[in-house]
Amino acid sequence: MNTPSLTPPALPWGHISSKRGAAPHACDDVAWVRCGRTPRGAHVRLAVCDGATESTYAARWANCLARTLADTEEPLPAGFAAAVSRAREEMARELDALKSDAVQSKRPLTWYQESALDRDAHATALAADLVVSDDGATLSVVAVGDTNLFVVEGNTLVTAFPLTHTAHFGTSPLLVASGRSDTASHQHVVSQLRLPPDATMILATDAVAVWLLDQHEKGRPAWDEAVRLARASREEFQSWARAKQERTELRDDDLTLIALRVSHMGQMTSGSRPLSTTQPVRERPGVEGAHTPHDLATDEVAADRAPEMAAGDRAPQALTLLAAMVIALLFLSVGLVRIAPSVWAGNEPLRPVPARATPLEEAAYVHGYEQSAGQESAPCGLSPIADPTDVAEAWRDGCRDARSEP
Amino acid sequence: MPYASEISRTNPTCILFLVDQSSSMGEPMAGAGVPKAQFVSDALNSLIAELVVRSAKEDSIPDYFHVGVIGYGTSVHDALGYLGGGGPVPLSRLANAPLRVEQRIKQVRGPGGQSGTTTVKFPVWVEPRAEGLTAMTSALSAARSALKHWTSERPASFPPIVVNLSDGQANDGDPLVAAQELRSVATNDGHVLLFNVFVSSMDSNSWVYPNAADGTTDRHARTLFTMSSALPPSMLGYAREFHPGLPEGARGLVFNADAAEIVRFLDIGTRVPGAR
């Protein structure tokens, strides 16, 4: 076995920012994340939703949908339908509570708030399951609409999903509706990828996604820039966005940019396969790079996936080691734990990682810092949107400690 | 590319309605069973309500639109003047200040396809009115003045959209010159769009979204054609959803159309890119 080198951790960095002139909380973009372990390896579930501008309760629905997508235990893509169904029930409960509150507080809803209750709210949805094991890193993604995922290696695009060209973006993306009359969620698309050893996932809602693809199409790839911006301070990100918007290079929209570096040691254990290819599941005939709407009721992809995933189960010891490393790095990255050599060797039980989903905006800062470091209930590593510098320093400190230990 | 400006809180656009309130608007509307004035005010109130509900957030209404209504009969007046006057009104202000909110019965279709009724809230900003002559030319000039001022303060905005709803010919001068002057007002994103709806007591010989004047022999229809702007690409796209094959250069004009076509036209003519 090779000596594992210390690599950057798998943790999401990013920003969610509202439109110009809007209050910071008036944002229809939402991201939730859940981390944990599965029998197949360390697991991260990310869900990003973009509420449709024309829905009054879009932000509420986007939050409900993203939270439920992140929280649903069943793996993707099969878990998508159940999550949407649960999100709808949750949304109905929330709106009922809203009406009750209005009655009880004797502050009736306005005519337009009441009218909007009779209409569905809509949002895009993108949910990704990342599983890292000794067999490499695999990604299962489900998408409805134009919230996009990019897998990059350095400054090179490996794959874009679900939309692959700027021309695919329009003003009427598919959306998941909060009501049962919805048909768009039945047209979700699915992709499964095996990630290269040093891949970065970038998740972006439409405005940022179309800018990134535009740069790529013009031969000026900005993937490095995206990762840098995801890790930059909120002020720097917003300053960048405002400058681009002033020059009309970036749409004035809610903005989400999340980057997740997925370093895994594909050659660390004997028998592991090089992980250098990505395999989008299907392509839509006649539309280059777009993916086929996938019917929930006949999810062939889930069935296709099983043998591949089983590879991780064949090497439980190596799996444990890899999972330990990834999760330890996750903790290290937010300064929650200092990694000891025994953890690297996998000889000690891992700290439990809560399976509860966490809103990306607040998770690291609120739960990572304001709760004391090292708490058993500490969540997985998340980028603190408020101040990534602290995290970077904590990570560097942790690296130094880990290196200096015998 | 013109007509591509984003519409946002910081970069709103303006929708201005010119409403014929002459005495002939008291006659029945083809296919609607109500006087034309009632049909037009209902359509306008519904449209404003739709703009509000589409834009509203849980705790605020972003002012993506400023809305104005100029009524014209023997003279011209600001139909939203009760809000203080001064030109087009931000949507949030309009939303919270209708003249009244009525309860109306609405036909609905259940999940199994069965029809039924439900009660809905119906805000009213514009009252039906039918008296006097048709001062359309003066209304076009008033619109020009208002929009010249509005665009000078928002030069980067999506160009204002003016929808003129009328059932007759101007009797206060040549509307062609006034229309041309109105359409010459511009932002950096293009000239003011002027669309025309001829509200008729008949529902025959309808002429919708024409791209050439030779489709009719009606002199007044030709005048309205000359006055009307071509649909910009985004609106042409919407219009093609209902009228497949609509050619480039199709103008924002419906003449002798039935009530449903007019409601659809108002939706198409006030749909702007960027509002998803």
mmCIF file of N, CA and C in Angstrom, chain A residues 19-22 25-26 28 50 52-57 60 98 111-116 119 124 146 171 173 206 250-252, chain B residues 6 8-10 48-50 52-59 61 64 95-96 98 101 120-121 123 125 238 271 273-276:
data_model
loop_
_atom_site.group_PDB
_atom_site.id
_atom_site.type_symbol
_atom_site.label_atom_id
_atom_site.label_comp_id
_atom_site.label_asym_id
_atom_site.label_seq_id
_atom_site.Cartn_x
_atom_site.Cartn_y
_atom_site.Cartn_z
ATOM 1 N N LYS A 19 -30.364 38.532 -5.793
ATOM 2 C CA LYS A 19 -30.309 39.477 -6.913
ATOM 3 C C LYS A 19 -29.890 40.857 -6.430
ATOM 4 N N ARG A 20 -29.442 41.659 -7.360
ATOM 5 C CA ARG A 20 -29.102 43.041 -7.009
ATOM 6 C C ARG A 20 -30.342 43.763 -6.500
ATOM 7 N N GLY A 21 -30.176 44.515 -5.473
ATOM 8 C CA GLY A 21 -31.292 45.294 -4.947
ATOM 9 C C GLY A 21 -32.220 44.504 -4.051
ATOM 10 N N ALA A 22 -31.991 43.202 -3.956
ATOM 11 C CA ALA A 22 -32.852 42.378 -3.101
ATOM 12 C C ALA A 22 -32.189 42.180 -1.750
ATOM 13 N N HIS A 25 -31.928 37.862 2.340
ATOM 14 C CA HIS A 25 -32.774 36.689 2.569
ATOM 15 C C HIS A 25 -33.765 36.463 1.424
ATOM 16 N N ALA A 26 -33.904 37.453 0.553
ATOM 17 C CA ALA A 26 -34.869 37.323 -0.551
ATOM 18 C C ALA A 26 -34.216 36.597 -1.706
ATOM 19 N N ASP A 28 -34.106 32.935 -3.961
ATOM 20 C CA ASP A 28 -34.846 31.717 -4.298
ATOM 21 C C ASP A 28 -33.923 30.517 -4.511
ATOM 22 N N ASP A 50 -33.515 25.983 -7.356
ATOM 23 C CA ASP A 50 -33.661 27.393 -7.734
ATOM 24 C C ASP A 50 -35.153 27.655 -7.925
ATOM 25 N N ALA A 52 -38.574 29.319 -8.921
ATOM 26 C CA ALA A 52 -38.947 30.099 -10.110
ATOM 27 C C ALA A 52 -39.429 31.480 -9.704
ATOM 28 N N THR A 53 -38.958 32.473 -10.419
ATOM 29 C CA THR A 53 -39.275 33.863 -10.089
ATOM 30 C C THR A 53 -40.771 34.113 -10.025
ATOM 31 N N GLU A 54 -41.520 33.427 -10.880
ATOM 32 C CA GLU A 54 -42.944 33.732 -10.973
ATOM 33 C C GLU A 54 -43.793 33.006 -9.943
ATOM 34 N N SER A 55 -43.185 32.421 -8.923
ATOM 35 C CA SER A 55 -43.969 31.772 -7.874
ATOM 36 C C SER A 55 -43.765 32.533 -6.569
ATOM 37 N N THR A 56 -44.856 32.926 -5.950
ATOM 38 C CA THR A 56 -44.744 33.656 -4.687
ATOM 39 C C THR A 56 -44.045 32.814 -3.625
ATOM 40 N N TYR A 57 -44.380 31.547 -3.563
ATOM 41 C CA TYR A 57 -43.811 30.702 -2.514
ATOM 42 C C TYR A 57 -42.643 29.867 -3.045
ATOM 43 N N ARG A 60 -39.768 29.152 -0.515
ATOM 44 C CA ARG A 60 -40.209 28.155 0.471
ATOM 45 C C ARG A 60 -40.182 26.756 -0.154
ATOM 46 N N LEU A 98 -49.171 28.331 7.470
ATOM 47 C CA LEU A 98 -49.134 29.765 7.138
ATOM 48 C C LEU A 98 -50.540 30.372 7.234
ATOM 49 N N TRP A 111 -54.551 39.898 -0.662
ATOM 50 C CA TRP A 111 -55.246 39.215 -1.755
ATOM 51 C C TRP A 111 -54.258 38.451 -2.631
ATOM 52 N N TYR A 112 -53.051 39.003 -2.809
ATOM 53 C CA TYR A 112 -52.106 38.316 -3.693
ATOM 54 C C TYR A 112 -51.433 37.136 -2.997
ATOM 55 N N GLN A 113 -51.229 37.240 -1.695
ATOM 56 C CA GLN A 113 -50.692 36.069 -0.979
ATOM 57 C C GLN A 113 -51.710 34.936 -1.013
ATOM 58 N N GLU A 114 -52.979 35.303 -0.879
ATOM 59 C CA GLU A 114 -54.035 34.295 -0.907
ATOM 60 C C GLU A 114 -54.168 33.679 -2.307
ATOM 61 N N SER A 115 -54.120 34.545 -3.331
ATOM 62 C CA SER A 115 -54.206 34.025 -4.706
ATOM 63 C C SER A 115 -53.067 33.060 -4.994
ATOM 64 N N ALA A 116 -51.895 33.394 -4.489
ATOM 65 C CA ALA A 116 -50.727 32.553 -4.777
ATOM 66 C C ALA A 116 -50.841 31.184 -4.114
ATOM 67 N N ARG A 119 -51.953 28.446 -6.313
ATOM 68 C CA ARG A 119 -51.092 28.073 -7.447
ATOM 69 C C ARG A 119 -49.916 27.242 -6.955
ATOM 70 N N THR A 124 -36.299 24.438 -9.842
ATOM 71 C CA THR A 124 -35.439 23.430 -10.458
ATOM 72 C C THR A 124 -34.934 22.514 -9.340
ATOM 73 N N ASP A 146 -32.431 23.721 -15.103
ATOM 74 C CA ASP A 146 -31.145 24.247 -15.557
ATOM 75 C C ASP A 146 -30.164 24.545 -14.430
ATOM 76 N N THR A 171 -35.634 30.583 -21.063
ATOM 77 C CA THR A 171 -36.392 31.223 -19.994
ATOM 78 C C THR A 171 -37.441 30.291 -19.402
ATOM 79 N N PRO A 173 -37.178 26.692 -18.190
ATOM 80 C CA PRO A 173 -36.620 25.375 -17.900
ATOM 81 C C PRO A 173 -37.680 24.459 -17.293
ATOM 82 N N ASP A 206 -28.598 28.701 -12.782
ATOM 83 C CA ASP A 206 -28.488 29.015 -14.204
ATOM 84 C C ASP A 206 -27.588 30.197 -14.564
ATOM 85 N N LEU A 250 -22.968 38.649 -16.789
ATOM 86 C CA LEU A 250 -23.617 37.717 -15.872
ATOM 87 C C LEU A 250 -25.022 38.227 -15.612
ATOM 88 N N ARG A 251 -26.004 37.343 -15.715
ATOM 89 C CA ARG A 251 -27.388 37.769 -15.505
ATOM 90 C C ARG A 251 -27.620 38.213 -14.072
ATOM 91 N N ASP A 252 -28.496 39.210 -13.930
ATOM 92 C CA ASP A 252 -28.864 39.664 -12.588
ATOM 93 C C ASP A 252 -29.910 38.707 -12.046
ATOM 94 N N GLU B 6 -32.339 42.717 -19.275
ATOM 95 C CA GLU B 6 -32.934 41.980 -18.167
ATOM 96 C C GLU B 6 -33.907 42.876 -17.427
ATOM 97 N N SER B 8 -35.424 43.569 -13.872
ATOM 98 C CA SER B 8 -35.126 43.251 -12.485
ATOM 99 C C SER B 8 -35.600 44.390 -11.599
ATOM 100 N N ARG B 9 -35.403 44.222 -10.292
ATOM 101 C CA ARG B 9 -35.796 45.290 -9.364
ATOM 102 C C ARG B 9 -35.062 46.578 -9.677
ATOM 103 N N THR B 10 -33.792 46.422 -10.047
ATOM 104 C CA THR B 10 -33.004 47.619 -10.312
ATOM 105 C C THR B 10 -33.156 48.106 -11.744
ATOM 106 N N ILE B 48 -53.321 43.073 -14.460
ATOM 107 C CA ILE B 48 -52.516 43.706 -13.402
ATOM 108 C C ILE B 48 -52.389 42.747 -12.209
ATOM 109 N N ALA B 49 -53.500 42.095 -11.866
ATOM 110 C CA ALA B 49 -53.454 41.134 -10.754
ATOM 111 C C ALA B 49 -52.471 40.005 -11.066
ATOM 112 N N GLU B 50 -52.469 39.571 -12.318
ATOM 113 C CA GLU B 50 -51.564 38.495 -12.722
ATOM 114 C C GLU B 50 -50.105 38.951 -12.608
ATOM 115 N N VAL B 52 -48.977 41.118 -10.578
ATOM 116 C CA VAL B 52 -48.662 41.183 -9.142
ATOM 117 C C VAL B 52 -48.384 39.787 -8.597
ATOM 118 N N VAL B 53 -49.290 38.862 -8.878
ATOM 119 C CA VAL B 53 -49.130 37.520 -8.299
ATOM 120 C C VAL B 53 -47.880 36.836 -8.858
ATOM 121 N N ARG B 54 -47.593 37.076 -10.130
ATOM 122 C CA ARG B 54 -46.388 36.479 -10.718
ATOM 123 C C ARG B 54 -45.117 37.053 -10.090
ATOM 124 N N SER B 55 -45.178 38.314 -9.687
ATOM 125 C CA SER B 55 -43.968 38.966 -9.173
ATOM 126 C C SER B 55 -43.816 38.819 -7.663
ATOM 127 N N ALA B 56 -44.936 38.642 -6.957
ATOM 128 C CA ALA B 56 -44.909 38.733 -5.492
ATOM 129 C C ALA B 56 -44.058 37.647 -4.858
ATOM 130 N N LYS B 57 -43.348 38.048 -3.825
ATOM 131 C CA LYS B 57 -42.642 37.115 -2.956
ATOM 132 C C LYS B 57 -43.428 37.079 -1.645
ATOM 133 N N GLU B 58 -43.033 36.201 -0.757
ATOM 134 C CA GLU B 58 -43.808 36.061 0.475
ATOM 135 C C GLU B 58 -43.885 37.359 1.268
ATOM 136 N N ASP B 59 -42.802 38.100 1.297
ATOM 137 C CA ASP B 59 -42.791 39.280 2.160
ATOM 138 C C ASP B 59 -42.568 40.585 1.408
ATOM 139 N N ILE B 61 -43.002 42.694 -2.800
ATOM 140 C CA ILE B 61 -43.291 42.622 -4.238
ATOM 141 C C ILE B 61 -42.185 43.380 -4.961
ATOM 142 N N TYR B 64 -40.648 44.809 -10.622
ATOM 143 C CA TYR B 64 -40.153 44.500 -11.964
ATOM 144 C C TYR B 64 -40.867 45.372 -13.002
ATOM 145 N N ALA B 95 -50.218 47.029 -6.093
ATOM 146 C CA ALA B 95 -50.708 45.792 -5.469
ATOM 147 C C ALA B 95 -51.431 46.072 -4.166
ATOM 148 N N ASN B 96 -50.911 47.015 -3.440
ATOM 149 C CA ASN B 96 -51.457 47.258 -2.111
ATOM 150 C C ASN B 96 -52.515 48.351 -2.090
ATOM 151 N N PRO B 98 -55.554 48.626 -4.505
ATOM 152 C CA PRO B 98 -56.658 48.578 -5.471
ATOM 153 C C PRO B 98 -57.821 49.425 -4.951
ATOM 154 N N VAL B 101 -61.451 45.139 -3.444
ATOM 155 C CA VAL B 101 -61.243 43.733 -3.803
ATOM 156 C C VAL B 101 -62.603 43.055 -3.774
ATOM 157 N N VAL B 120 -63.199 33.655 -5.896
ATOM 158 C CA VAL B 120 -61.835 34.198 -5.911
ATOM 159 C C VAL B 120 -61.875 35.692 -5.603
ATOM 160 N N LYS B 121 -60.757 36.191 -5.106
ATOM 161 C CA LYS B 121 -60.661 37.625 -4.868
ATOM 162 C C LYS B 121 -60.274 38.321 -6.170
ATOM 163 N N PRO B 123 -59.232 41.989 -7.431
ATOM 164 C CA PRO B 123 -58.947 43.400 -7.169
ATOM 165 C C PRO B 123 -59.308 44.280 -8.359
ATOM 166 N N TRP B 125 -58.704 48.015 -10.101
ATOM 167 C CA TRP B 125 -57.983 49.282 -10.182
ATOM 168 C C TRP B 125 -58.627 50.221 -11.205
ATOM 169 N N TYR B 238 -43.551 33.550 -27.908
ATOM 170 C CA TYR B 238 -44.768 33.246 -27.144
ATOM 171 C C TYR B 238 -45.974 33.158 -28.079
ATOM 172 N N ARG B 271 -45.561 39.884 -21.878
ATOM 173 C CA ARG B 271 -44.566 38.896 -21.449
ATOM 174 C C ARG B 271 -43.211 39.380 -21.875
ATOM 175 N N PRO B 273 -38.840 38.995 -21.535
ATOM 176 C CA PRO B 273 -37.832 37.997 -21.206
ATOM 177 C C PRO B 273 -37.265 38.227 -19.816
ATOM 178 N N GLY B 274 -36.826 37.145 -19.225
ATOM 179 C CA GLY B 274 -36.118 37.267 -17.956
ATOM 180 C C GLY B 274 -36.987 36.953 -16.760
ATOM 181 N N ALA B 275 -38.282 37.142 -16.868
ATOM 182 C CA ALA B 275 -39.146 36.826 -15.743
ATOM 183 C C ALA B 275 -39.519 35.360 -15.832
ATOM 184 N N ARG B 276 -38.816 34.538 -15.107
ATOM 185 C CA ARG B 276 -39.044 33.112 -15.231
ATOM 186 C C ARG B 276 -40.086 32.676 -14.223
#
